Every structure is written in structure tokens, then in C-alpha cells.
Tab-separated table of C-alpha atoms in Angstrom:
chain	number	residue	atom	x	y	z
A	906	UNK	CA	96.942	130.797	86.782
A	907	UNK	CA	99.770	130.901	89.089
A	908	UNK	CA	97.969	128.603	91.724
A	909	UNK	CA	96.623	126.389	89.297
A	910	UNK	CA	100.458	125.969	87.634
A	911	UNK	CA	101.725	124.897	91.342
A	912	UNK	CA	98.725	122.536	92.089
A	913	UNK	CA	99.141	120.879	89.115
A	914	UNK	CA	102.980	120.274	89.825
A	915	UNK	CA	102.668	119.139	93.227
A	916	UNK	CA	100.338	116.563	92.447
A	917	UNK	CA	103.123	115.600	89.891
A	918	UNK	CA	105.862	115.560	93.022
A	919	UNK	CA	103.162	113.272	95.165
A	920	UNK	CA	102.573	111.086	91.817
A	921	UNK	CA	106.232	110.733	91.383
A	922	UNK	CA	106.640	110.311	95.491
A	923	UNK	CA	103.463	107.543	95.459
A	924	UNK	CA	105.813	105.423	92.630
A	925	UNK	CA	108.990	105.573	94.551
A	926	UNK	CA	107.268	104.437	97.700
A	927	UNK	CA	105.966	101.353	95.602
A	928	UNK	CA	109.372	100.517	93.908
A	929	UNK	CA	111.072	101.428	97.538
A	930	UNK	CA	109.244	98.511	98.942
A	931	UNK	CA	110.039	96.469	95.951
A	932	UNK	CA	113.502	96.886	95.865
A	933	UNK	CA	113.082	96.037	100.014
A	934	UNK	CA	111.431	92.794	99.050
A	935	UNK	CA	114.281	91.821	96.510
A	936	UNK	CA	117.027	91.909	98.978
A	937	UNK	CA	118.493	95.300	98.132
A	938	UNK	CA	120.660	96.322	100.683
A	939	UNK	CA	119.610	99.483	102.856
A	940	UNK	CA	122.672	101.919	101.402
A	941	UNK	CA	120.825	101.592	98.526
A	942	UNK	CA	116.996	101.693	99.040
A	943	UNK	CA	117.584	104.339	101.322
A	944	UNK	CA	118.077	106.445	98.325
A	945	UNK	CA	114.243	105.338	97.031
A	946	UNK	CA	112.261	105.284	100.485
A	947	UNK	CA	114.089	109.157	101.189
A	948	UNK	CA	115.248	111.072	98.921
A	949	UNK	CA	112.573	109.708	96.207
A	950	UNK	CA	109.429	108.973	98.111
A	951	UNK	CA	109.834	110.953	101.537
A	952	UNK	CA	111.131	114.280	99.524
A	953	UNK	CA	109.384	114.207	96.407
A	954	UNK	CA	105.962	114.417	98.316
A	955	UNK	CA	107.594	117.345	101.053
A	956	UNK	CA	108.841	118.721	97.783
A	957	UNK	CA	105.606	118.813	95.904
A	958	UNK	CA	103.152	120.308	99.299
A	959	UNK	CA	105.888	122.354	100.788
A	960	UNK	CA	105.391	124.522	97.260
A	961	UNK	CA	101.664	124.515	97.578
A	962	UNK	CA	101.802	125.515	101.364
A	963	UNK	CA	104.377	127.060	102.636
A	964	UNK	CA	103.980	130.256	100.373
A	965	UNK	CA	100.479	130.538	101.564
A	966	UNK	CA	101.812	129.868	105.451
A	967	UNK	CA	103.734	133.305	104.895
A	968	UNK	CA	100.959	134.992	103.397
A	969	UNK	CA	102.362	134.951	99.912
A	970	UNK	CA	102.423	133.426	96.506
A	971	UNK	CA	104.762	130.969	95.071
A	972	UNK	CA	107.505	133.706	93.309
A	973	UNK	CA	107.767	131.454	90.208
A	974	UNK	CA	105.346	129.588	89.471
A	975	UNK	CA	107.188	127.268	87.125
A	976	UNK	CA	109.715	126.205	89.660
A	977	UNK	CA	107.973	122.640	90.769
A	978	UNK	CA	108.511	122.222	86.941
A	979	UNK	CA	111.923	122.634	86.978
A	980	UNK	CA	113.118	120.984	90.349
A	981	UNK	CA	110.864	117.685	89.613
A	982	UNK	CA	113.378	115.929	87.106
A	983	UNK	CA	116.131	117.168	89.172
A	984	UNK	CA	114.780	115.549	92.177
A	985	UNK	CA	113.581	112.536	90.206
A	986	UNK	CA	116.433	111.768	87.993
A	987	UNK	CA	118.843	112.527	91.438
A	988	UNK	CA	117.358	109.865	93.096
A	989	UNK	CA	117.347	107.467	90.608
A	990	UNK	CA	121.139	108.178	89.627
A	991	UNK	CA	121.922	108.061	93.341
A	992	UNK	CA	120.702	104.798	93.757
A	993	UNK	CA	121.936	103.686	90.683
A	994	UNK	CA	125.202	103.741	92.031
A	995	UNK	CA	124.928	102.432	95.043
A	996	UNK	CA	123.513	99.282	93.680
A	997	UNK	CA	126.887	99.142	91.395
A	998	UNK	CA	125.627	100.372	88.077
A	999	UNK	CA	128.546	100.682	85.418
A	1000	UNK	CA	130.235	104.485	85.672
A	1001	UNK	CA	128.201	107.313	84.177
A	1002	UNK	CA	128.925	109.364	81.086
A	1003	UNK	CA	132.973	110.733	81.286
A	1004	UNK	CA	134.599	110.858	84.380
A	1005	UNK	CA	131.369	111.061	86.673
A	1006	UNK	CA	129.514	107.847	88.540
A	1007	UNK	CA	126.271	107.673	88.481
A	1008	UNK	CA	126.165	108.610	92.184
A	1009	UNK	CA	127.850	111.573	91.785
A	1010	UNK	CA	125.427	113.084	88.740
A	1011	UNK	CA	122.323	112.015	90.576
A	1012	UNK	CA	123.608	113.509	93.612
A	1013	UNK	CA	124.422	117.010	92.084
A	1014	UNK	CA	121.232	116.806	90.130
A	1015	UNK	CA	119.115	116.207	93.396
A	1016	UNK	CA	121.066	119.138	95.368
A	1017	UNK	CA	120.377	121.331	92.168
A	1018	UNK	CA	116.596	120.728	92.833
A	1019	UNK	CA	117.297	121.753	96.494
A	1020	UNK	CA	118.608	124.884	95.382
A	1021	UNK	CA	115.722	125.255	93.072
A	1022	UNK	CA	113.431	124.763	95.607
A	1023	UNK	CA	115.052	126.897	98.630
A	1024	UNK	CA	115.976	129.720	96.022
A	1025	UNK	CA	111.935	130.042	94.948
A	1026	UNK	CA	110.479	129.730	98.156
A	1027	UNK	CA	113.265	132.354	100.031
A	1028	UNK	CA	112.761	134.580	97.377
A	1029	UNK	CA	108.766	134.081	97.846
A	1030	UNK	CA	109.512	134.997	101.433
A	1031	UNK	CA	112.228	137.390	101.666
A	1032	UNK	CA	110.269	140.589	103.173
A	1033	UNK	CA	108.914	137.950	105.568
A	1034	UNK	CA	111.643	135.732	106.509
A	1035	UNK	CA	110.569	135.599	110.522
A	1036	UNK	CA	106.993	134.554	109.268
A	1037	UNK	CA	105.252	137.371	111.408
A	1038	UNK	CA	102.812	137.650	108.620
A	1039	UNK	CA	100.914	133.704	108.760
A	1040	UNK	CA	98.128	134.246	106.716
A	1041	UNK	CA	96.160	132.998	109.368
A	1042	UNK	CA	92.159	133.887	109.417
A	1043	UNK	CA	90.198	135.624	111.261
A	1044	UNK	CA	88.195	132.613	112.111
A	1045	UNK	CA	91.843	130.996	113.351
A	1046	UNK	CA	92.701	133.953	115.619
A	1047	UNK	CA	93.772	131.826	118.746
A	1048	UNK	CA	96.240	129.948	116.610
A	1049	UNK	CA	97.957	132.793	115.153
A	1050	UNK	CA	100.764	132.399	117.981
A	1051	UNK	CA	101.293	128.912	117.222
A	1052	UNK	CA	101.557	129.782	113.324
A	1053	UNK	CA	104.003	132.512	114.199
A	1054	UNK	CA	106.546	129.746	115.968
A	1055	UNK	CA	105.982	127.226	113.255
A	1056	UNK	CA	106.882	129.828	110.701
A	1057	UNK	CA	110.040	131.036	112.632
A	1058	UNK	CA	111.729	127.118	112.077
A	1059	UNK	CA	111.224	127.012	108.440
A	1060	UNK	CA	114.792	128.467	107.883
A	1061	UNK	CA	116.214	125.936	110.199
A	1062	UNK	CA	114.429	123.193	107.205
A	1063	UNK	CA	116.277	124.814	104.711
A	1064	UNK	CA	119.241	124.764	106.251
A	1065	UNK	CA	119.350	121.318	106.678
A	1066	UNK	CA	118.391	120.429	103.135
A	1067	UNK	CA	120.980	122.081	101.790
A	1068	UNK	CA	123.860	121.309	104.047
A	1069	UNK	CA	122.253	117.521	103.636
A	1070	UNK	CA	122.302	117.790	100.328
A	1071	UNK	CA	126.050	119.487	99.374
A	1072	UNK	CA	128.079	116.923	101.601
A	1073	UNK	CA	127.326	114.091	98.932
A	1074	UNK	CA	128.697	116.130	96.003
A	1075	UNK	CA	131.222	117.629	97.571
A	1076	UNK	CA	132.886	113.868	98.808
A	1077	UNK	CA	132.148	113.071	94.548
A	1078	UNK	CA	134.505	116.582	94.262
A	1079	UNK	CA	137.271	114.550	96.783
A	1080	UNK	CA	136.227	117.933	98.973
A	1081	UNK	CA	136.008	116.998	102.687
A	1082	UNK	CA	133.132	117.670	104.262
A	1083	UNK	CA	132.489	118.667	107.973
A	1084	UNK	CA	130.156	115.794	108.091
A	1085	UNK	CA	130.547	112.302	106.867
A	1086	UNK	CA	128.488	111.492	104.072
A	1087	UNK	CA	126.295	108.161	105.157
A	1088	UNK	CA	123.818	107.807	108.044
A	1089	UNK	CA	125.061	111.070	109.387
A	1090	UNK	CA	123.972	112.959	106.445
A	1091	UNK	CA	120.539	110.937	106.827
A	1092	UNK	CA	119.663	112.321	109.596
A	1093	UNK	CA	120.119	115.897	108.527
A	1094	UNK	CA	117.855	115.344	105.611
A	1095	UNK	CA	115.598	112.786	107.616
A	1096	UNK	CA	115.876	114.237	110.948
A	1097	UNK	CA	116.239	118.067	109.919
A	1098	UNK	CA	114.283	118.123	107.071
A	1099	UNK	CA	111.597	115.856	106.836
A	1100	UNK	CA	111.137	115.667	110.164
A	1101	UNK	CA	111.389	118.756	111.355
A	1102	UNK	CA	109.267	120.277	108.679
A	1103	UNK	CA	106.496	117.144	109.721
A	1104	UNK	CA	106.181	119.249	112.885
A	1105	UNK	CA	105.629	122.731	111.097
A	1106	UNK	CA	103.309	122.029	109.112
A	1107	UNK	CA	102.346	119.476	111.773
A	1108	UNK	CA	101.367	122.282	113.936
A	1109	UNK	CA	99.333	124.391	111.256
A	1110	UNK	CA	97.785	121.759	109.679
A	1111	UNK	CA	96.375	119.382	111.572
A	1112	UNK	CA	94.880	121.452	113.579
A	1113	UNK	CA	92.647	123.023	110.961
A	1114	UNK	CA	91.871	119.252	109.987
A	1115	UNK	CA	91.140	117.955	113.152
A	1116	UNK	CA	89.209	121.474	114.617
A	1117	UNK	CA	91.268	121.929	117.731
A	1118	UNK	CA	94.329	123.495	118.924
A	1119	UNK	CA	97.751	121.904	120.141
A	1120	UNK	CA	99.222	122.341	123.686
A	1121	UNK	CA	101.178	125.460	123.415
A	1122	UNK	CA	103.885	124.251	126.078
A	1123	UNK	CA	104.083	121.010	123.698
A	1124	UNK	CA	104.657	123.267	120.640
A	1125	UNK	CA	106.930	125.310	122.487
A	1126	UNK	CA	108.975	121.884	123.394
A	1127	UNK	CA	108.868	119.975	119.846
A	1128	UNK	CA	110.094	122.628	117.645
A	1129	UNK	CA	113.351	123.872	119.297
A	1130	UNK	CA	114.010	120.377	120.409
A	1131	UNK	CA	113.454	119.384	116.420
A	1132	UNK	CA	115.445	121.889	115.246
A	1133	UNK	CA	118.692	121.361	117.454
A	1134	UNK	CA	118.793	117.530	117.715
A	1135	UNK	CA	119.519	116.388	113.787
A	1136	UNK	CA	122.573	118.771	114.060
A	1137	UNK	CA	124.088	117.198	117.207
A	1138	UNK	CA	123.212	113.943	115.575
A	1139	UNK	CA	125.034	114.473	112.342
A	1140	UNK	CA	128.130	115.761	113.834
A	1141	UNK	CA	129.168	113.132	116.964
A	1142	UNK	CA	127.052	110.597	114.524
A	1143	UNK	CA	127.383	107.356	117.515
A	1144	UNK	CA	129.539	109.066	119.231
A	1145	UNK	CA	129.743	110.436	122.918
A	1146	UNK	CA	128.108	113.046	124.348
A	1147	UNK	CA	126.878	115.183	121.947
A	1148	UNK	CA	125.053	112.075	119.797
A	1149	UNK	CA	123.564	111.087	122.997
A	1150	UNK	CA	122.156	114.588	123.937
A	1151	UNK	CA	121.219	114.856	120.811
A	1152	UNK	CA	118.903	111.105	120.545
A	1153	UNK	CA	117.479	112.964	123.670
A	1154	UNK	CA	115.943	115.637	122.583
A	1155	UNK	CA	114.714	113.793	118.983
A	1156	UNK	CA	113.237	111.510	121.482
A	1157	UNK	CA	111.626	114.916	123.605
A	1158	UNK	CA	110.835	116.262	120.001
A	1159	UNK	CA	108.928	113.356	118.369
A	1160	UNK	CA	107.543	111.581	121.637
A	1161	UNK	CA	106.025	115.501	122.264
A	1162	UNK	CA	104.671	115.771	118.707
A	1163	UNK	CA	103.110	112.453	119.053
A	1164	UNK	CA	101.154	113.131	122.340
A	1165	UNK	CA	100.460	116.321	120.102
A	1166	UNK	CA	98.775	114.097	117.330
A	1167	UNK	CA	97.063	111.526	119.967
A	1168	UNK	CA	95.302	114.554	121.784
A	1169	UNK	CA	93.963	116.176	118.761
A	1170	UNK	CA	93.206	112.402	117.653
A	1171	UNK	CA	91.448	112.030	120.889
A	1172	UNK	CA	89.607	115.213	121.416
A	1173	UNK	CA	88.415	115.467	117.329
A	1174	UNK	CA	84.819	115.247	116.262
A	1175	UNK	CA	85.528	114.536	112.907
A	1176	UNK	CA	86.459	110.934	111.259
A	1177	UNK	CA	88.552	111.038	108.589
A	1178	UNK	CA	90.335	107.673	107.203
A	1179	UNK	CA	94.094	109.638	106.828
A	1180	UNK	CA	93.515	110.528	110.805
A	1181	UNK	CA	94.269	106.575	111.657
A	1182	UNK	CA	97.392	106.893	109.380
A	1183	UNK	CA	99.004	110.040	110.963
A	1184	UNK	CA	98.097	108.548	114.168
A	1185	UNK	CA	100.000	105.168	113.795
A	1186	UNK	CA	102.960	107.165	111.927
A	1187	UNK	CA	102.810	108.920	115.639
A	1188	UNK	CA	103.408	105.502	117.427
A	1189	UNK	CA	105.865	104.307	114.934
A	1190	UNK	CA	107.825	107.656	115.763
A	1191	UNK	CA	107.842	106.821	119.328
A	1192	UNK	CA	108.898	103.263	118.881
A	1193	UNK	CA	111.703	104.667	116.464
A	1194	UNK	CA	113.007	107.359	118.351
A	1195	UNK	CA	112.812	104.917	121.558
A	1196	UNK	CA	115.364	102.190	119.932
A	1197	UNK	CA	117.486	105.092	118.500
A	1198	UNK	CA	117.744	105.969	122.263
A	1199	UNK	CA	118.614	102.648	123.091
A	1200	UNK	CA	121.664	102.880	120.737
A	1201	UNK	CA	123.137	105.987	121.511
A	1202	UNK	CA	123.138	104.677	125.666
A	1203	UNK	CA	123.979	101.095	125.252
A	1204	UNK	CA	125.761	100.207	122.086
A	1205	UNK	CA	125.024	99.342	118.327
A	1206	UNK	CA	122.723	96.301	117.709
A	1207	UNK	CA	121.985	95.652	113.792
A	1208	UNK	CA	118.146	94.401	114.453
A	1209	UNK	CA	117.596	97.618	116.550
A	1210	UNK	CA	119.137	99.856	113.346
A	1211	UNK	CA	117.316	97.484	111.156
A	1212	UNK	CA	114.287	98.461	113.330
A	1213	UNK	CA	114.808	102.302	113.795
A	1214	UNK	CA	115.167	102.724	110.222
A	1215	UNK	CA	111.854	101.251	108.782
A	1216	UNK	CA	110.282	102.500	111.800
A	1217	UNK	CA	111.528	105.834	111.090
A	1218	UNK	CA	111.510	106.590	107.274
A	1219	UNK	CA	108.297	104.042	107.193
A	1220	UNK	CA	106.171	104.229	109.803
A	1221	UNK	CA	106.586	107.990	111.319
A	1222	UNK	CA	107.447	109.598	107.841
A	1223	UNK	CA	105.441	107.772	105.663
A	1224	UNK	CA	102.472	106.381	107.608
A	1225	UNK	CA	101.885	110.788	108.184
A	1226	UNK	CA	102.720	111.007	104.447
A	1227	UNK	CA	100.040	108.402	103.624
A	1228	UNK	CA	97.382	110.249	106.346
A	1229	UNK	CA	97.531	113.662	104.829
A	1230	UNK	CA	97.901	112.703	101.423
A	1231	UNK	CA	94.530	111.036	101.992
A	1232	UNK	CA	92.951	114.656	103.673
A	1233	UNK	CA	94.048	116.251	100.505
A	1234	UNK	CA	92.565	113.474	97.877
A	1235	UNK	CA	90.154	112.137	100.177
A	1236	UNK	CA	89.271	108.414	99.026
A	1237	UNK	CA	85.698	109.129	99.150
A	1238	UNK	CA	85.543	111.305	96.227
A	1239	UNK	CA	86.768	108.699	93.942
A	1240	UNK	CA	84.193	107.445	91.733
A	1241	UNK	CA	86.379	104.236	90.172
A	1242	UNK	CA	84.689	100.595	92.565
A	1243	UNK	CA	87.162	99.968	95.122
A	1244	UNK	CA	88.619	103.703	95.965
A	1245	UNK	CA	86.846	104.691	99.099
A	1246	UNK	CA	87.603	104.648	102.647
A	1247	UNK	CA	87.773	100.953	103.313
A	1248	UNK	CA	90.278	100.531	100.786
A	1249	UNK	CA	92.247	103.532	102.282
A	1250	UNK	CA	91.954	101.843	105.368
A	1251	UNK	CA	93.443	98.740	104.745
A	1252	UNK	CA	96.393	100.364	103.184
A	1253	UNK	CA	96.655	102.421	106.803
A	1254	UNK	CA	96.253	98.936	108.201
A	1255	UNK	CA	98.541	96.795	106.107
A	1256	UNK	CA	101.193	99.436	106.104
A	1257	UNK	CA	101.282	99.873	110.091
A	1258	UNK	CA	101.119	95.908	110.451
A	1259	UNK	CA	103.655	95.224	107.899
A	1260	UNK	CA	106.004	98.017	109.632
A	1261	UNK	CA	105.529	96.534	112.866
A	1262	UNK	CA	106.295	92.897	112.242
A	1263	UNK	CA	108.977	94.414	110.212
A	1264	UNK	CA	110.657	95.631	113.806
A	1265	UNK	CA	109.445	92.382	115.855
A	1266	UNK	CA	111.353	90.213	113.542
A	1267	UNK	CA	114.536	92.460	113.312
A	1268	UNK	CA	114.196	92.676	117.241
A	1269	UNK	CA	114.000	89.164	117.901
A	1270	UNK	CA	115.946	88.121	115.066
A	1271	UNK	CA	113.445	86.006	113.183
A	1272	UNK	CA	113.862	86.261	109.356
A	1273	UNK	CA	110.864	84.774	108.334
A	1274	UNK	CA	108.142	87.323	110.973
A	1275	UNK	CA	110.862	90.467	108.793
A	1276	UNK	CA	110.138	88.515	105.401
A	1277	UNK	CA	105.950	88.438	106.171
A	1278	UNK	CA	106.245	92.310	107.435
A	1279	UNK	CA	108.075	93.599	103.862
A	1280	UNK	CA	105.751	92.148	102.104
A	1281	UNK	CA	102.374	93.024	103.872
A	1282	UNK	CA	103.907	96.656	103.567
A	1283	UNK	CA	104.350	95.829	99.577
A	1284	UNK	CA	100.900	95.065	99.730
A	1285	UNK	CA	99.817	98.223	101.706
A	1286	UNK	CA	101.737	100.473	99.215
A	1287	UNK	CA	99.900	98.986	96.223
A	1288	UNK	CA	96.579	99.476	97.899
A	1289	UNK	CA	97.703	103.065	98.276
A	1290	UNK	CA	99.364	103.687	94.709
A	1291	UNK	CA	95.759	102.554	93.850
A	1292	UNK	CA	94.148	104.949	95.430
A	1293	UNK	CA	96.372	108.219	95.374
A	1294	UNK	CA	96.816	107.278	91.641
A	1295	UNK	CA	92.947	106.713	90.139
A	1296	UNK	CA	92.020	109.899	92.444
A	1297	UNK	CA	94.757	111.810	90.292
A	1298	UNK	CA	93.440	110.194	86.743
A	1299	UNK	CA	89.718	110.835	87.637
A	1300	UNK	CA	90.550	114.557	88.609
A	1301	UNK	CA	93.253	115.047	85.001
């Protein structure tokens, strides 16, 4: 029952997820400025899919079971109706009910969720908090180190998410936080969360999917370099030395997961369409964390933040969104004409294109190359919704 409860909810989070994605690319299309659809592409689509597998997972990573089955239930309107009131107000909408903005209630109601969500799953885990125990098979033996050091970072996840999401509500309090709230806060939640927890799980699934086994010294570079750089990030956010130690090792961090992903990709046996899609989210990263270099050493250029960002949130985080969402509701089990592979592919393919004329035409400042790119990513997303979402109706 209990397993059944938290499938059923985390297909909910990826639903919900899938529908921000589509109205994040909207709102993109419409002119909405990037303070505000920020609050769609991350905290709605990005988190509400990490939300919705790290429940089914992670528990199951530490050789447990989910403590409370009925948490996913609980956190999803918190995370849904906090990133909805969060963007609400930073597109202007009138002042909430009493006293409070809009960006203030969705903001407390999305950290709520995060305390939802890191309450159940510490509890789950709290006579295993190192992650010794892995749950790893018999027939996975060899990769039992590897599981061990992916395991050991997921407190470093948490720890992000919450600080990440706190320093919001506490500016709506007037409270002062440590950290700016803004692009610094981003990057805890982008950079320390999402990311970070891309290369956990990374590391113990994608090597089940693809049948091989990453480079331990590549492991053993990606995840402390992950775990340290969002911090060092947030706090000299482009600033001196610290911010550009920090871009360093994200760049170490992601470049190393990406040759990570491209070797498995290159030494697997097996074709599967969401492959292509993690791969390309792999380049993107590069590409990203490459032009976020470029900032923190020689200076602040709007087209290359323009660039980093869709590159980033888009193409790394949701181009390896889109690839294993597709290895868990493989296309080809769709029975509805026009869900298979070759439509999953051309989502992977629109989606990657559209990204990258997105970043030529903020790179070489040509509006109308941007324009094309937003709206062959619109495209992509739809082609995706369609899938993910008559896969989920066929299997209600």
C-alpha cells in the first residue's frame, strides 16, 4: 500500500512539473521577464519533478521505506500553490489577503513543502543518515562503493533546500538574511539542490540504465566539487575570489559529470530514446557552466546571463529531466497513435535546438535567431506534455 500511495503521488509531482514546464515556456514566449519565470521553469517545473522521484527513490537508495506515506500528498499543494504565489508577485499581482503579498505566502507555502519533504525523508533515514546501508544488490556488488559516496551528499541537498528556501521568507519577515535573496539564492536551490542531487542520483541511476559503471576518480571529483561550489557561489554572488573559485569547481563538477554521462553514453549497448536527452542536457551543462566561467573572470555581459540561464535551468536540468522521465514512462508503451519513440525524439530534438539557438542569439545579440529558439522549445515542451501526459491517462 505504502509504495503504491508514493508512486501514485510522484507521478502527481511529475504531472504537475510536466505543466509548469509548458506554461514556463509560455510565459518565456510572452515576454515575461526572467525574475519572474524563473519562479515557473525552477521552483515549479525543475522541483516539482526532483520533488515527486526524490520520494520514490531516495528511501529505497537508503534501504528503507518512505516513513509517511502520505507526505507527497501533503507537500504537493504547498509546492504548487508556492510557486504560483511566488510568481504571482513578481509579475505585480495586486497584494494578497491582509498584510501579506502574494510573494511572501507563496514563498512560505513552498518552504513549508521543503520542510515537509526534508522532515519525511530524514526521519525515513535517521538510523542511516551516512547511507552505509544502499540497498544495493547482489547483482550490483561493484557499485556498492559508488552508492555509498552518492548517499553520503544527500544531506549536503537538504541543506541547500532549506537554507534556499528560508532566505525568501525571512526578507518577507524584514529579517536579514546571510544571503541575498535573488540569483544568489538561485544557485543554492539550482546549483545545490537540483544540481547537486542530478549527480546523486546521477551516479546510481544511470548506471543501472545504461549497464555500466562510472569512473570512480570522476565520481570522486563531481560530488565534493558539487557540493562546495553553490555555497561559495551564493555567498561572494559576482564577487572576487571566492565566486570565482567557486564557478571553478561548478565548472570541474558538471564538465566531470558530463564526461561521466558521454562515457556511459558511449560504451552502452542499450538504445533508449531518454539516453539522447540526458546526453544533450550533458552538453548544455558544459556550455552553461563554460559562460558562467566566463563571467566570474571577465565581467558581466547580459547575452552571456541570458545564455547561462536557459542553458542551465533548460538544457542541463531539464533536457536530464526530460531523459529520465522518458526511462521511467518509456514512450513505447503508450498505446494512444503518435506516443512512441519518434515523437519522444523530436521533443529531445526540438528542445536541445530551441535551447541552443536560444544561446546563439543571446550571444550574438540577434533577437529574431532568440525569438525562433523560445518558440521551437514551446514546441518541444508540447510534444513532451503529450507524451508524459497520455502515458499517465492510459496507465490511471
Amino acid at each position: 500500500m505504502t509504495s503504491a500511495t508514493v508512486s501514485r503521488w510522484s507521478r502527481a509531482f511529475v504531472a504537475t512539473g510536466v505543466t509548469f514546464f509548458v506554461c514556463w515556456q509560455l510565459a518565456i514566449v510572452a515576454g515575461v521577464g526572467r525574475p519572474a519565470t524563473v519562479f515557473l521553469g525552477l521552483y515549479g517545473f525543475v522541483f516539482s519533478v526532483v520533488f515527486g522521484k526524490a520520494y520514490a527513490l531516495l528511501p529505497s537508495y537508503f534501504e528503507r521505506e518512505l516513513a509517511v506515506a502520505h507526505a507527497p500528498m501533503v507537500h504537493l499543494p504547498l509546492a504548487t500553490g508556492g510557486a504560483i504565489g511566488l510568481f504571482a508577485g513578481a509579475v505585480g499581482v495586486a497584494s494578497g489577503p491582509g498584510p501579506w503579498s502574494w510573494g511572501f505566502l507563496g514563498a512560505l507555502s513552498w518552504f513549508t513543502g521543503c520542510l515537509v519533504f526534508v522532515g519525511t525523508l530524514g526521519w525515513t533515514v535517521r538510523d542511516n543518515l551516512t547511507g552505509r546501508e544502499t540497498g544495493t544488490g547482489s547483482v550490483n556488488e561493484h557499485r556498492r562503493r559508488i552508492d555509498r559516496a552518492s548517499n553520503a551528499f544527500i544531506p549536503a541537498v537538504f541543506a541547500y533546500l532549506l537554507a534556499g528556501g528560508v532566505l525568501p521568507v525571512l526578507e518577507g519577515l524584514g529579517v536579514d538574511g546571510p544571503i541575498s535573496v535573488g540569483p544568489p539564492t538561485t544557485h543554492l536551490l539550482a546549483a545545490g539542490t537540483a544540481t547537486l542531487l542530478v549527480f546523486v542520483i546521477g551516479f546510481r541511476l544511470l548506471p543501472r540504465f545504461t549497464v555500466t559503471t562510472p569512473r570512480p576518480f570522476l565520481v570522486a571529483l563531481v560530488l565534493p566539487a558539487g557540493a562546495i561550489a553553490p555555497a561559495m557561489l551564493a555567498v561572494d554572488f559576482l564577487g572576487g575570489t571566492t565566486f570565482r573559485l567557486g564557478a571553478v569547481l561548478q565548472v570541474l563538477a558538471v564538465t566531470g559529470f558530463a564526461v561521466t554521462v558521454g562515457d556511459m553514453y558511449r560504451r552502452t549497448d542499450r538504445d533508449r530514446v531518454g539516453f539522447h536527452a540526458v546526453f544533450a542536457g550533458a552538453l548544455c551543462g558544459i556550455a552553461a557552466v563554460g559562460l558562467a566561467l566566463y563571467v566570474a573572470l571577465v565581467g558581466v555581459e547580459t547575452g552571456v546571463l541570458e545564455a547561462h540561464v536557459r542553458l542551465a535551468a533548460g538544457g542541463f536540468l531539464g533536457l536530464t529531466i526530460v531523459g529520465v522521465s522518458y526511462q521511467f514512462y518509456p514512450p513505447a508503451i503508450g498505446s494512444t497513435p503518435g506516443v512512441d519513440d519518434r515523437t519522444a525524439l523530436v521533443s529531445i530534438a526540438l528542445l536541445a535546438g530551441g535551447f541552443g539557438l536560444e544561446a546563439v542569439g543571446y550571444l550574438a545579440t540577434i533577437g529574431s535567431v532568440t525569438t525562433v529558439g523560445q518558440y521551437v522549445v514551446l514546441l518541444g515542451a508540447l510534444c513532451y506534455a503529450f507524451v508524459i501526459g497520455t502515458i499517465f491517462l492510459e496507465q490511471w
